[in-house]
Coordinates of C-alpha atoms in Angstrom, one line a residue:
M1 CA -21.0 -17.4 17.1
M2 CA -23.2 -15.6 14.6
A3 CA -22.0 -12.5 12.8
S4 CA -24.1 -9.4 12.3
P5 CA -27.5 -10.6 10.8
S6 CA -26.8 -8.3 7.8
F7 CA -23.6 -10.3 6.8
H8 CA -24.2 -12.9 4.0
S9 CA -21.4 -15.4 3.8
G10 CA -23.0 -16.8 0.6
T11 CA -22.2 -13.5 -1.1
L12 CA -18.5 -13.8 -0.3
M13 CA -18.4 -17.5 -1.4
S14 CA -20.0 -16.4 -4.7
L15 CA -17.3 -13.8 -5.1
I16 CA -14.6 -16.5 -4.4
H17 CA -16.1 -18.8 -7.0
R18 CA -16.2 -16.0 -9.5
V19 CA -12.5 -15.2 -8.8
E20 CA -11.7 -18.9 -9.5
Q21 CA -13.7 -18.8 -12.7
T22 CA -11.4 -16.1 -14.2
D23 CA -9.0 -19.0 -14.8
A24 CA -5.9 -17.2 -13.3
G25 CA -6.9 -14.1 -15.1
T26 CA -5.6 -10.5 -14.6
G27 CA -8.2 -7.7 -14.4
A28 CA -10.9 -6.2 -12.3
L29 CA -14.0 -8.0 -10.8
I30 CA -16.7 -5.4 -10.6
C31 CA -19.3 -6.0 -7.8
Q32 CA -22.7 -4.4 -8.3
A33 CA -25.9 -4.3 -6.3
S34 CA -29.2 -2.7 -7.3
G35 CA -27.6 -1.2 -10.4
D36 CA -24.9 0.6 -8.4
Q37 CA -21.1 -0.2 -8.3
L38 CA -20.4 -1.6 -4.9
A39 CA -16.8 -2.6 -5.0
T40 CA -13.9 -3.5 -7.3
V41 CA -11.5 -6.4 -6.7
L42 CA -8.2 -6.3 -8.7
L43 CA -6.7 -9.7 -9.7
E44 CA -3.3 -10.6 -10.9
E45 CA -3.0 -14.1 -12.5
G46 CA -6.0 -15.3 -10.4
R47 CA -4.7 -13.9 -7.1
I48 CA -6.3 -10.9 -5.3
C49 CA -4.2 -7.7 -5.3
W50 CA -6.5 -5.5 -3.4
A51 CA -10.2 -4.4 -3.2
V52 CA -12.0 -1.1 -2.6
A53 CA -15.7 -0.6 -1.8
S54 CA -17.9 2.5 -1.7
G55 CA -18.3 4.1 1.7
M56 CA -15.1 2.7 3.3
R57 CA -14.0 4.4 6.4
R58 CA -10.3 4.0 5.8
R59 CA -8.3 4.3 2.6
L60 CA -5.2 2.3 1.8
T61 CA -3.1 5.4 2.3
D62 CA -4.5 5.8 5.9
L63 CA -3.4 2.2 6.6
L64 CA 0.0 2.8 5.2
L65 CA 0.5 5.9 7.4
E66 CA -0.7 4.3 10.6
G67 CA 2.2 4.0 13.0
N68 CA 4.7 4.9 10.3
D69 CA 7.2 7.6 11.4
R70 CA 9.1 7.4 8.1
L71 CA 6.2 8.6 6.0
D72 CA 3.8 11.6 6.3
R73 CA 0.8 12.4 4.2
K74 CA 2.5 15.2 2.2
S75 CA 5.4 12.9 1.1
L76 CA 2.9 10.1 0.4
E77 CA 0.9 12.3 -1.9
S78 CA 4.0 13.3 -3.8
I79 CA 5.1 9.7 -4.3
Y80 CA 1.5 8.8 -5.3
R81 CA 1.6 11.4 -8.1
D82 CA 5.0 10.2 -9.3
C83 CA 3.6 6.6 -9.4
R84 CA 0.6 7.6 -11.4
G85 CA 2.8 9.4 -13.9
R86 CA 5.0 6.3 -14.3
N87 CA 2.2 3.8 -14.0
V88 CA 3.8 1.8 -11.2
P89 CA 2.2 0.3 -8.1
L90 CA 2.3 2.8 -5.2
G91 CA 2.9 0.2 -2.5
E92 CA 5.8 -1.4 -4.1
E93 CA 7.4 1.9 -4.8
L94 CA 7.1 2.8 -1.1
V95 CA 8.9 -0.4 -0.2
R96 CA 11.6 0.3 -2.8
R97 CA 12.2 3.7 -1.3
G98 CA 12.4 2.2 2.2
V99 CA 9.6 4.2 3.7
V100 CA 7.3 1.2 4.2
E101 CA 8.3 -2.3 5.2
A102 CA 7.3 -5.2 2.9
G103 CA 5.4 -6.8 5.7
G104 CA 3.6 -3.6 6.4
L105 CA 2.5 -3.2 2.8
R106 CA 1.2 -6.7 2.6
N107 CA -0.7 -6.3 5.9
A108 CA -2.2 -3.0 4.7
L109 CA -3.3 -4.4 1.4
A110 CA -4.9 -7.5 3.1
E111 CA -6.6 -5.3 5.7
H112 CA -8.0 -2.9 3.1
T113 CA -9.2 -5.7 1.0
S114 CA -10.9 -7.6 3.8
E115 CA -12.6 -4.4 5.0
A116 CA -13.9 -3.9 1.4
L117 CA -15.2 -7.5 1.1
V118 CA -17.0 -7.2 4.5
R119 CA -19.0 -4.4 3.0
V120 CA -19.7 -6.5 -0.1
G121 CA -21.0 -9.3 2.3
H122 CA -23.6 -7.0 3.7
R123 CA -25.6 -7.4 0.5
D124 CA -27.3 -10.5 -0.8
D125 CA -28.1 -9.1 -4.3
V126 CA -24.5 -8.7 -5.6
T127 CA -23.6 -9.5 -9.2
F128 CA -20.1 -9.7 -10.7
D129 CA -18.7 -8.5 -14.0
W130 CA -15.2 -9.3 -15.2
V131 CA -13.0 -6.8 -17.0
A132 CA -9.8 -8.4 -18.3
H133 CA -6.5 -6.4 -18.3
R134 CA -3.8 -7.1 -20.8
T135 CA -0.7 -6.6 -18.7
T136 CA 0.4 -7.6 -15.2
S137 CA 2.0 -5.1 -12.8
Y138 CA 1.9 -6.4 -9.2
S139 CA 4.5 -8.6 -7.6
P140 CA 3.2 -12.0 -6.5
S141 CA 4.6 -11.2 -3.0
Y142 CA 1.8 -8.6 -2.6
T143 CA -1.1 -10.7 -3.8
F144 CA -3.3 -13.0 -1.9
D145 CA -5.2 -16.3 -2.5
T146 CA -8.9 -16.4 -1.7
L147 CA -8.4 -18.4 1.5
D148 CA -6.0 -15.7 2.9
I149 CA -8.6 -13.0 2.4
A150 CA -11.6 -15.2 3.5
L151 CA -9.8 -15.9 6.8
R152 CA -9.2 -12.2 7.3
V153 CA -12.9 -11.5 6.7
A154 CA -13.8 -14.3 9.2
R155 CA -11.8 -12.6 12.0
K156 CA -13.9 -9.5 11.4
V157 CA -17.3 -11.0 11.2
Y158 CA -17.1 -14.3 13.1
P159 CA -14.6 -13.6 15.9
D160 CA -16.2 -16.2 18.3
A161 CA -16.3 -18.9 15.7
V162 CA -12.7 -18.2 14.8
R163 CA -11.6 -18.7 18.4
N164 CA -13.6 -21.9 18.7
A165 CA -12.3 -23.2 15.5
E166 CA -8.7 -22.5 16.4
A167 CA -9.2 -24.4 19.7
V168 CA -10.7 -27.4 17.8
L169 CA -7.8 -27.5 15.3
A170 CA -5.2 -27.3 18.0
R171 CA -6.5 -30.6 19.5
T172 CA -5.3 -32.8 16.7
Q173 CA -2.4 -30.8 15.2
I174 CA -3.3 -32.1 11.7
P175 CA -3.2 -29.8 8.7
A176 CA -6.8 -28.6 8.4
V177 CA -9.3 -25.8 7.5
A178 CA -12.4 -25.2 9.6
F179 CA -15.6 -23.9 8.0
L180 CA -18.5 -22.3 9.8
Q181 CA -21.9 -23.6 8.6
S182 CA -24.7 -21.1 8.2
K183 CA -28.4 -21.8 8.5
C184 CA -28.6 -21.2 4.8
G185 CA -26.2 -24.1 4.1
D186 CA -23.1 -22.1 3.3
A187 CA -19.7 -23.1 4.7
F188 CA -17.3 -20.2 5.2
P189 CA -13.6 -20.8 6.2
V190 CA -12.8 -19.4 9.6
A191 CA -9.4 -21.0 10.6
A192 CA -6.5 -23.0 9.1
V193 CA -3.4 -24.7 10.5
Q194 CA -0.2 -26.2 9.2
L195 CA -1.0 -25.9 5.5
D196 CA 2.7 -25.6 4.8
E197 CA 2.8 -29.4 5.4
V198 CA 0.7 -30.0 2.3
G199 CA 2.3 -27.4 0.1
G200 CA 0.3 -24.5 1.5
D201 CA 3.3 -22.2 1.7
D202 CA 3.5 -22.1 -2.1
L203 CA 1.5 -19.3 -3.7
T204 CA 0.0 -21.6 -6.3
N205 CA -0.6 -24.7 -4.2
R206 CA -2.4 -22.8 -1.4
G207 CA -5.2 -21.8 -3.8
R208 CA -5.3 -25.3 -5.2
L209 CA -5.8 -26.7 -1.7
F210 CA -8.7 -24.4 -1.0
R211 CA -10.4 -25.5 -4.3
E212 CA -9.9 -29.2 -3.3
L213 CA -11.6 -28.5 0.0
Q214 CA -14.6 -26.8 -1.7
E215 CA -14.9 -29.7 -4.0
M216 CA -14.9 -32.0 -1.0
L217 CA -17.7 -30.0 0.7
R218 CA -19.8 -30.2 -2.5
Q219 CA -19.3 -34.0 -2.7
F220 CA -20.4 -34.6 0.9
G221 CA -22.9 -31.9 1.2
Q222 CA -23.0 -28.9 3.5
G223 CA -25.2 -28.5 6.5
S224 CA -25.1 -32.1 7.4
S225 CA -23.6 -33.7 10.5
I226 CA -20.7 -36.0 9.6
E227 CA -18.9 -38.0 12.3
L228 CA -16.0 -38.9 10.0
A229 CA -15.8 -39.2 6.3
V230 CA -12.6 -39.9 4.3
W231 CA -12.1 -38.8 0.7
R232 CA -9.4 -38.8 -1.9
S233 CA -9.1 -35.7 -4.1
A234 CA -8.5 -35.5 -7.8
S235 CA -4.8 -34.8 -7.0
D236 CA -4.7 -38.1 -5.0
R237 CA -4.6 -36.3 -1.7
Q238 CA -6.4 -38.0 1.2
L239 CA -8.7 -35.8 3.3
A240 CA -11.1 -36.4 6.2
L241 CA -14.2 -34.4 7.0
T242 CA -15.6 -34.1 10.6
T243 CA -18.1 -31.9 12.3
E244 CA -17.8 -30.1 15.6
G245 CA -21.1 -28.3 16.4
D246 CA -21.6 -25.8 13.6
L247 CA -18.1 -26.3 12.3
L248 CA -17.1 -28.5 9.4
V249 CA -13.4 -29.4 9.6
A250 CA -11.5 -30.7 6.6
H251 CA -8.2 -32.4 7.5
F252 CA -5.3 -33.2 5.2
L253 CA -4.0 -36.7 6.0
V254 CA -0.3 -36.3 5.0
R255 CA 1.0 -39.2 7.2
P256 CA -0.4 -42.7 7.7
T257 CA -0.8 -42.3 11.4
Q258 CA -3.0 -39.2 11.2
L259 CA -6.2 -41.0 10.5
G260 CA -5.7 -43.0 13.7
L261 CA -5.0 -39.8 15.7
L262 CA -8.1 -38.3 14.3
V263 CA -10.3 -41.3 15.2
K264 CA -8.9 -41.3 18.8
A265 CA -9.6 -37.5 19.1
R266 CA -13.2 -38.1 17.9
M267 CA -13.6 -40.9 20.5
K268 CA -12.6 -38.5 23.3
T269 CA -15.2 -35.9 22.4

């Protein structure tokens, strides 16, 4: 279940914490290592727009062109120049012109961002500088919360753990997020289910849910083996924490019967 030994989940969790510290800010988070600029993460009101890292194999334009018979590179470059001249986001203009589907743009942005952050995670000496921007320009429809991107990264670096976590979460059918514990004590999210039942389909609420889970992990401690612990968050939400091997699973108890279901499931394992 281990990723490449060169991947440091703690680096990505530090980046996530730094994003949250911007207090829903708009700007650029500059990632540096050994004095060199490693990556840039653009934020819009605290949500991730996209990221780019040095040495990336694929550019965002490459992803937008893949499997798209309505757009060629020459046309894309022309639209790009027009967007630069008018200071409008390229992706949203491509959707407006009907040459890229909205879902295709969102997927390309998320894919490019997760690839960039995987590269950031290969370093354990990353520092972050925040450069605030005065104006907003991206539609919320094409921005991402930190949990969205973290789960994308997990599929790239922890594929076995993701499959195992999805199987574990499927057994109870309770809204939950599973975290992979590293030997260093970090806990990185690898799978999530049914968060729409606890408001996770709302752009603002989903980020809040992730912050509540991180607070829960800090309260109970990471790297420990917990049979079953129940906790009530600051927003009066009831959660339960369990362990499954090297997985920490945080369950949102949205109905009275779910704690009993969780206990029964634990007795069967």
